[in-house]
Amino acid sequence: MNDRSGQGRSLHIPSFDDVLTARARIEGVARRTPVLTSRTADTRAGATLFFKAETLQRVGAFKFRGAYNAIAALPPEQRRNGVVAFSSGNHAQAIALAAQMQGVPATIVMPQDAPALKLAATKGYGAEIILYDRYTEDRQAISDGIARERGAALIPPYDHPEVIAGQGTAALELIEDIGSLDMLVVPLGGGGLLGGSALAAKALLPGCAVYGVEPEAGNDGQQSLQRGEVLHIPVPKSIADGALSTHVGYHNFPILQDKVKGIVTVSDAQLVETMRFFAERMKLVVEPTGCLAAAAVLNGIIPCAGKRVGIILSGGNVDLKSLGAFLAG
């Protein structure tokens, strides 16, 4: 890992070697999710598309990879004191399950308006849940206070080197399974998945162009790349609840600067239409955040005619009531 400074602290920027180490830690625990194809999607995009279905990962999202890797990397004394995380849902579930599987106590700080499905699942995995108001309270400050009080390890959802490395194993598997890619398109919230995916893609396929996709209402990553520094924005409002971060991580921003060709945005309406496409044509339940990358490709926002394109479907955790409303609307 390379040392960088950011937000007043020394950072350890993960490398592809860390992705390989993460793969060894999670092997046999995380699922090797399938890569799916669709002739209808190919025709619509004018390209050959490969969908990495992290919707079928443990806890229904890629987040399990980074969560398990981060906890497995902790020294014994920190494991005894437990872990603390903050998340709108998928990282919460992932930390809760990964901690339960490794016998580590877990406390999760979650927004009051997190999807009911994600709250219930996190509690079901045995974690203690502390609720906060995402529009008036600082989840980082709340989590920092709990970690200090308990001597626990804080594992944020994306700004953490072992989390980033773990998330990169999804792209590593995709490339191992289908071979060469011209492009890799990845959902972007805080940047853990995009950062880890870029590490894997550029190490294995130097000519592969890596893109991130954000919701229109929360394009902090796009603005940060344009300005050359991490930009903070107000809490965005979008149906992509897993991508409502106010800034990208300081550990992953140098990776994005070095290895990501561009970041684009999609609208909530395009996310809903893409959810319908997956439900109707591929019989897949994909949550709005999980549709970000696919929406950009299927709507021509990223030109990819004639290319081999990898697309990560990052998660499928949407409650049935919301799913019905999205599909019926």
Short mmCIF file of C-alpha atoms in Angstrom, two decimals, residues 35-41 51 276-285 298 313:
data_model
loop_
_atom_site.label_atom_id
_atom_site.label_comp_id
_atom_site.label_asym_id
_atom_site.label_seq_id
_atom_site.Cartn_x
_atom_site.Cartn_y
_atom_site.Cartn_z
CA VAL A 35 -22.10 -13.60 -14.96
CA LEU A 36 -25.34 -13.22 -16.92
CA THR A 37 -26.01 -12.19 -20.51
CA SER A 38 -29.03 -11.01 -22.50
CA ARG A 39 -29.41 -10.83 -26.26
CA THR A 40 -32.07 -8.16 -25.78
CA ALA A 41 -29.65 -6.03 -23.75
CA PHE A 51 -23.66 -8.61 -16.01
CA ARG A 276 -38.30 -3.01 -15.08
CA PHE A 277 -35.98 -4.30 -17.81
CA PHE A 278 -34.25 -6.69 -15.41
CA ALA A 279 -37.54 -7.88 -13.90
CA GLU A 280 -39.28 -8.41 -17.23
CA ARG A 281 -36.49 -9.61 -19.51
CA MET A 282 -33.91 -11.23 -17.22
CA LYS A 283 -36.14 -12.20 -14.25
CA LEU A 284 -33.83 -10.40 -11.84
CA VAL A 285 -34.63 -8.22 -8.84
CA LEU A 298 -28.69 0.73 -21.78
CA LEU A 313 -25.14 -5.20 -10.68
#
